[in-house]
Structures are given as C-alpha cells and as structure tokens.
Amino acid sequence: MLSTNLKYLRKKENLTQVQLAEKLQIKRSLIGAYEEGRAEPKLVTLMKMAQVFNLSVDELINPELPNLSKSTSSAHNSNVRVLSITVDGQDRENIELVPYKASAGYLNGYADPEFMEELPKFRLPMIQGPGTYRAFEIKGDSMLPIPSGTVIVGRYVERWQDIKDGTPCIVVSMQEGIVFKRIYQKAQDNALRLHSDNPVYQPYEVPLADVVELWEAKAYISTSFPMAEISLDRLTSLVLDLQQEVQKLKTVN
C-alpha cells in the first residue's frame, strides 16, 4: 500500500514529485516509480518518508491510512508520534537509551536523526515483539517501589485510545518533560490524567495537545533491589526481641 499512501500524502501536503524528491534527497523519477508500484524504497528512504510526513513507518504503510487520516484529522491530537529511529547493521531497530541528563535535549531533538544517533543503543533478547522500543532513565520517588535511577523500557504507542486505564507509561510532553506515570483517559477533556504509585504525589492532567510521545512500559532495568516488606507484627516482634537482648545485657552487667 506504500504507492497509494505516498501519492495520497504527497497531494495532501500539496507537494509535487520534484519537491518531495528534494526533501528525500533522491531523484524525481524514483518518486514516480514508488507511486506507480514499480519500485520499493530502501529502509533508509522509507524512514525519511515517515519523517517528512510526521508518521511512523508502520503508519506510512498502513492500508487504512487515508481513512484513518480523515477520521482523526479533528481528533485534537489523538495520535502521538515517534519521528526518528535508528537501526543496526541488520536493519533491526535499536532500543535507544535516553539518560536522565539528556531529557531536556530529547525534547528538542526527538525529531533529529543526528541527536538520536548520539544516544546509547542496545538490544534485549527477551523483547522480540513488533513495535518500536525506547528506554528512559527516571528520577525521583513518585513511582516507588521502582527506585530512582531505574531504566524503563517502553513500546511506542501510536493511539493513546488503545491504552487501558492504569497502564504505566512514559509520557513525553512539552509541559512536563519526560515522566513515568500510570495514565487514565480523559477523552471528554482532551487530556490524560497522570497518577503516581507513591500516594504522596497528587494526580494531575496533561492536555493531549501537549503530548508528543507515549511509551507503554514493558520492562525495567535497575541496579537497586527492592526492600522486603516488613509487616507491623513482624516489626513489633523484632523490637521485642531487641528489648529482650538489651535486658539480658543489663542483667549480665
């Protein structure tokens, strides 16, 4: 469906074949070949096309793209998007790591291929499913017992409506930056309601128009192991044992 979608998107953006070829830095004849189905673009060119039209690669080749575009054109930013990815030598998508110190730069560079190339990259053998994955280092205690400094691995969400209430997600917004929260839909208010697992922090809302990326949490990596929970009865027992030991020491002395 790329040929149909490419022609549809080019006309929708009022671009000539020459203008689109210039944006993609390829020959005009190739645009004609792609639109007529006589040739298929390389992955690098396909990624550039997705960036030009502000879509993911999956959206670019979606056979329902024209219908989806019409139905969501007035949906108040109902779809968030990822604009840039990197691949390894075998054309497999990397998992890019966004360290906490790079969070501010990510907001300015998430659409910049050069910025993405500079980020650390890795692969996890247990994550083999379809989709685009990215990792973010979180700070703070709002999502305890997951400690500060944990790396959250998230899968890119194309439609926020597909996320169930209470799902932990990395939310990237211009207002709040990069945060790790459980999200709840507020469709009637065109907003997402963000909840922390730590009850000390109050929930708050982020307008959908402010959300630029949404990543569903799928795994986490941490060098800190969670502390075992101690019940009140167990804590009381430990205190009594300690008091008895102190009393024995006093008796001996």
JSON list of N, CA and C in Angstrom, two decimals, residues 98 100 102-108 110 136 169-181 194 204 206 210-215:
[
{"chain": "A", "resi": 98, "resn": "VAL", "atom": "N", "xyz": [17.63, 6.96, 26.68]},
{"chain": "A", "resi": 98, "resn": "VAL", "atom": "CA", "xyz": [17.62, 8.39, 26.97]},
{"chain": "A", "resi": 98, "resn": "VAL", "atom": "C", "xyz": [17.99, 8.57, 28.45]},
{"chain": "A", "resi": 100, "resn": "TYR", "atom": "N", "xyz": [18.81, 10.34, 32.04]},
{"chain": "A", "resi": 100, "resn": "TYR", "atom": "CA", "xyz": [18.10, 11.46, 32.65]},
{"chain": "A", "resi": 100, "resn": "TYR", "atom": "C", "xyz": [18.74, 12.80, 32.29]},
{"chain": "A", "resi": 102, "resn": "ALA", "atom": "N", "xyz": [19.98, 13.65, 29.63]},
{"chain": "A", "resi": 102, "resn": "ALA", "atom": "CA", "xyz": [19.68, 14.01, 28.24]},
{"chain": "A", "resi": 102, "resn": "ALA", "atom": "C", "xyz": [18.20, 14.30, 28.03]},
{"chain": "A", "resi": 103, "resn": "SER", "atom": "N", "xyz": [17.42, 14.32, 29.12]},
{"chain": "A", "resi": 103, "resn": "SER", "atom": "CA", "xyz": [15.97, 14.51, 28.98]},
{"chain": "A", "resi": 103, "resn": "SER", "atom": "C", "xyz": [15.61, 15.83, 28.32]},
{"chain": "A", "resi": 104, "resn": "ALA", "atom": "N", "xyz": [16.26, 16.90, 28.76]},
{"chain": "A", "resi": 104, "resn": "ALA", "atom": "CA", "xyz": [15.95, 18.21, 28.17]},
{"chain": "A", "resi": 104, "resn": "ALA", "atom": "C", "xyz": [16.33, 18.24, 26.70]},
{"chain": "A", "resi": 105, "resn": "GLY", "atom": "N", "xyz": [17.47, 17.65, 26.36]},
{"chain": "A", "resi": 105, "resn": "GLY", "atom": "CA", "xyz": [17.89, 17.61, 24.97]},
{"chain": "A", "resi": 105, "resn": "GLY", "atom": "C", "xyz": [16.97, 16.76, 24.12]},
{"chain": "A", "resi": 106, "resn": "TYR", "atom": "N", "xyz": [16.37, 15.72, 24.72]},
{"chain": "A", "resi": 106, "resn": "TYR", "atom": "CA", "xyz": [15.47, 14.85, 23.97]},
{"chain": "A", "resi": 106, "resn": "TYR", "atom": "C", "xyz": [14.24, 15.62, 23.51]},
{"chain": "A", "resi": 107, "resn": "LEU", "atom": "N", "xyz": [13.73, 16.52, 24.34]},
{"chain": "A", "resi": 107, "resn": "LEU", "atom": "CA", "xyz": [12.55, 17.30, 23.96]},
{"chain": "A", "resi": 107, "resn": "LEU", "atom": "C", "xyz": [12.83, 18.17, 22.74]},
{"chain": "A", "resi": 108, "resn": "ASN", "atom": "N", "xyz": [14.06, 18.60, 22.61]},
{"chain": "A", "resi": 108, "resn": "ASN", "atom": "CA", "xyz": [14.43, 19.42, 21.45]},
{"chain": "A", "resi": 108, "resn": "ASN", "atom": "C", "xyz": [14.93, 18.60, 20.27]},
{"chain": "A", "resi": 110, "resn": "TYR", "atom": "N", "xyz": [14.09, 15.01, 19.62]},
{"chain": "A", "resi": 110, "resn": "TYR", "atom": "CA", "xyz": [13.47, 13.71, 19.32]},
{"chain": "A", "resi": 110, "resn": "TYR", "atom": "C", "xyz": [13.15, 13.56, 17.83]},
{"chain": "A", "resi": 136, "resn": "PHE", "atom": "N", "xyz": [14.14, 4.88, 28.96]},
{"chain": "A", "resi": 136, "resn": "PHE", "atom": "CA", "xyz": [14.27, 6.18, 29.62]},
{"chain": "A", "resi": 136, "resn": "PHE", "atom": "C", "xyz": [14.69, 5.98, 31.08]},
{"chain": "A", "resi": 169, "resn": "CYS", "atom": "N", "xyz": [3.17, 4.22, 31.90]},
{"chain": "A", "resi": 169, "resn": "CYS", "atom": "CA", "xyz": [3.70, 4.73, 30.63]},
{"chain": "A", "resi": 169, "resn": "CYS", "atom": "C", "xyz": [4.74, 5.81, 30.87]},
{"chain": "A", "resi": 170, "resn": "ILE", "atom": "N", "xyz": [5.64, 5.93, 29.90]},
{"chain": "A", "resi": 170, "resn": "ILE", "atom": "CA", "xyz": [6.50, 7.10, 29.82]},
{"chain": "A", "resi": 170, "resn": "ILE", "atom": "C", "xyz": [5.74, 8.12, 28.97]},
{"chain": "A", "resi": 171, "resn": "VAL", "atom": "N", "xyz": [5.49, 9.29, 29.53]},
{"chain": "A", "resi": 171, "resn": "VAL", "atom": "CA", "xyz": [4.77, 10.35, 28.82]},
{"chain": "A", "resi": 171, "resn": "VAL", "atom": "C", "xyz": [5.77, 11.47, 28.52]},
{"chain": "A", "resi": 172, "resn": "VAL", "atom": "N", "xyz": [5.90, 11.80, 27.25]},
{"chain": "A", "resi": 172, "resn": "VAL", "atom": "CA", "xyz": [6.78, 12.88, 26.84]},
{"chain": "A", "resi": 172, "resn": "VAL", "atom": "C", "xyz": [5.90, 14.05, 26.41]},
{"chain": "A", "resi": 173, "resn": "SER", "atom": "N", "xyz": [5.98, 15.15, 27.14]},
{"chain": "A", "resi": 173, "resn": "SER", "atom": "CA", "xyz": [5.16, 16.32, 26.81]},
{"chain": "A", "resi": 173, "resn": "SER", "atom": "C", "xyz": [6.01, 17.57, 26.94]},
{"chain": "A", "resi": 174, "resn": "MET", "atom": "N", "xyz": [5.63, 18.60, 26.22]},
{"chain": "A", "resi": 174, "resn": "MET", "atom": "CA", "xyz": [6.38, 19.85, 26.25]},
{"chain": "A", "resi": 174, "resn": "MET", "atom": "C", "xyz": [6.23, 20.54, 27.60]},
{"chain": "A", "resi": 175, "resn": "GLN", "atom": "N", "xyz": [5.12, 20.29, 28.29]},
{"chain": "A", "resi": 175, "resn": "GLN", "atom": "CA", "xyz": [4.86, 20.96, 29.57]},
{"chain": "A", "resi": 175, "resn": "GLN", "atom": "C", "xyz": [5.58, 20.27, 30.73]},
{"chain": "A", "resi": 176, "resn": "GLU", "atom": "N", "xyz": [5.52, 18.94, 30.78]},
{"chain": "A", "resi": 176, "resn": "GLU", "atom": "CA", "xyz": [6.05, 18.21, 31.92]},
{"chain": "A", "resi": 176, "resn": "GLU", "atom": "C", "xyz": [7.38, 17.53, 31.64]},
{"chain": "A", "resi": 177, "resn": "GLY", "atom": "N", "xyz": [7.81, 17.49, 30.38]},
{"chain": "A", "resi": 177, "resn": "GLY", "atom": "CA", "xyz": [9.05, 16.80, 30.03]},
{"chain": "A", "resi": 177, "resn": "GLY", "atom": "C", "xyz": [8.81, 15.30, 29.94]},
{"chain": "A", "resi": 178, "resn": "ILE", "atom": "N", "xyz": [9.74, 14.51, 30.47]},
{"chain": "A", "resi": 178, "resn": "ILE", "atom": "CA", "xyz": [9.63, 13.05, 30.45]},
{"chain": "A", "resi": 178, "resn": "ILE", "atom": "C", "xyz": [9.28, 12.56, 31.84]},
{"chain": "A", "resi": 179, "resn": "VAL", "atom": "N", "xyz": [8.10, 11.93, 31.98]},
{"chain": "A", "resi": 179, "resn": "VAL", "atom": "CA", "xyz": [7.66, 11.44, 33.29]},
{"chain": "A", "resi": 179, "resn": "VAL", "atom": "C", "xyz": [7.17, 10.00, 33.15]},
{"chain": "A", "resi": 180, "resn": "PHE", "atom": "N", "xyz": [7.28, 9.26, 34.23]},
{"chain": "A", "resi": 180, "resn": "PHE", "atom": "CA", "xyz": [6.81, 7.88, 34.30]},
{"chain": "A", "resi": 180, "resn": "PHE", "atom": "C", "xyz": [5.61, 7.84, 35.23]},
{"chain": "A", "resi": 181, "resn": "LYS", "atom": "N", "xyz": [4.43, 7.55, 34.68]},
{"chain": "A", "resi": 181, "resn": "LYS", "atom": "CA", "xyz": [3.19, 7.56, 35.46]},
{"chain": "A", "resi": 181, "resn": "LYS", "atom": "C", "xyz": [2.23, 6.50, 34.94]},
{"chain": "A", "resi": 194, "resn": "LEU", "atom": "N", "xyz": [-2.55, 11.73, 34.93]},
{"chain": "A", "resi": 194, "resn": "LEU", "atom": "CA", "xyz": [-1.34, 11.01, 35.32]},
{"chain": "A", "resi": 194, "resn": "LEU", "atom": "C", "xyz": [-1.34, 10.75, 36.83]},
{"chain": "A", "resi": 204, "resn": "TYR", "atom": "N", "xyz": [-2.46, 14.55, 38.30]},
{"chain": "A", "resi": 204, "resn": "TYR", "atom": "CA", "xyz": [-2.64, 15.79, 37.55]},
{"chain": "A", "resi": 204, "resn": "TYR", "atom": "C", "xyz": [-2.91, 15.46, 36.09]},
{"chain": "A", "resi": 206, "resn": "VAL", "atom": "N", "xyz": [-2.57, 16.30, 31.83]},
{"chain": "A", "resi": 206, "resn": "VAL", "atom": "CA", "xyz": [-1.76, 16.88, 30.75]},
{"chain": "A", "resi": 206, "resn": "VAL", "atom": "C", "xyz": [-2.62, 16.94, 29.50]},
{"chain": "A", "resi": 210, "resn": "ASP", "atom": "N", "xyz": [-0.45, 18.67, 24.21]},
{"chain": "A", "resi": 210, "resn": "ASP", "atom": "CA", "xyz": [0.90, 18.88, 24.72]},
{"chain": "A", "resi": 210, "resn": "ASP", "atom": "C", "xyz": [1.74, 17.60, 24.67]},
{"chain": "A", "resi": 211, "resn": "VAL", "atom": "N", "xyz": [1.08, 16.44, 24.45]},
{"chain": "A", "resi": 211, "resn": "VAL", "atom": "CA", "xyz": [1.77, 15.16, 24.44]},
{"chain": "A", "resi": 211, "resn": "VAL", "atom": "C", "xyz": [2.39, 14.91, 23.06]},
{"chain": "A", "resi": 212, "resn": "VAL", "atom": "N", "xyz": [3.70, 14.66, 23.03]},
{"chain": "A", "resi": 212, "resn": "VAL", "atom": "CA", "xyz": [4.37, 14.42, 21.75]},
{"chain": "A", "resi": 212, "resn": "VAL", "atom": "C", "xyz": [4.72, 12.95, 21.56]},
{"chain": "A", "resi": 213, "resn": "GLU", "atom": "N", "xyz": [4.91, 12.20, 22.65]},
{"chain": "A", "resi": 213, "resn": "GLU", "atom": "CA", "xyz": [5.19, 10.77, 22.56]},
{"chain": "A", "resi": 213, "resn": "GLU", "atom": "C", "xyz": [4.61, 10.07, 23.77]},
{"chain": "A", "resi": 214, "resn": "LEU", "atom": "N", "xyz": [4.20, 8.81, 23.56]},
{"chain": "A", "resi": 214, "resn": "LEU", "atom": "CA", "xyz": [3.68, 7.98, 24.63]},
{"chain": "A", "resi": 214, "resn": "LEU", "atom": "C", "xyz": [4.26, 6.58, 24.47]},
{"chain": "A", "resi": 215, "resn": "TRP", "atom": "N", "xyz": [4.86, 6.05, 25.57]},
{"chain": "A", "resi": 215, "resn": "TRP", "atom": "CA", "xyz": [5.53, 4.75, 25.53]},
{"chain": "A", "resi": 215, "resn": "TRP", "atom": "C", "xyz": [4.97, 3.87, 26.65]}
]
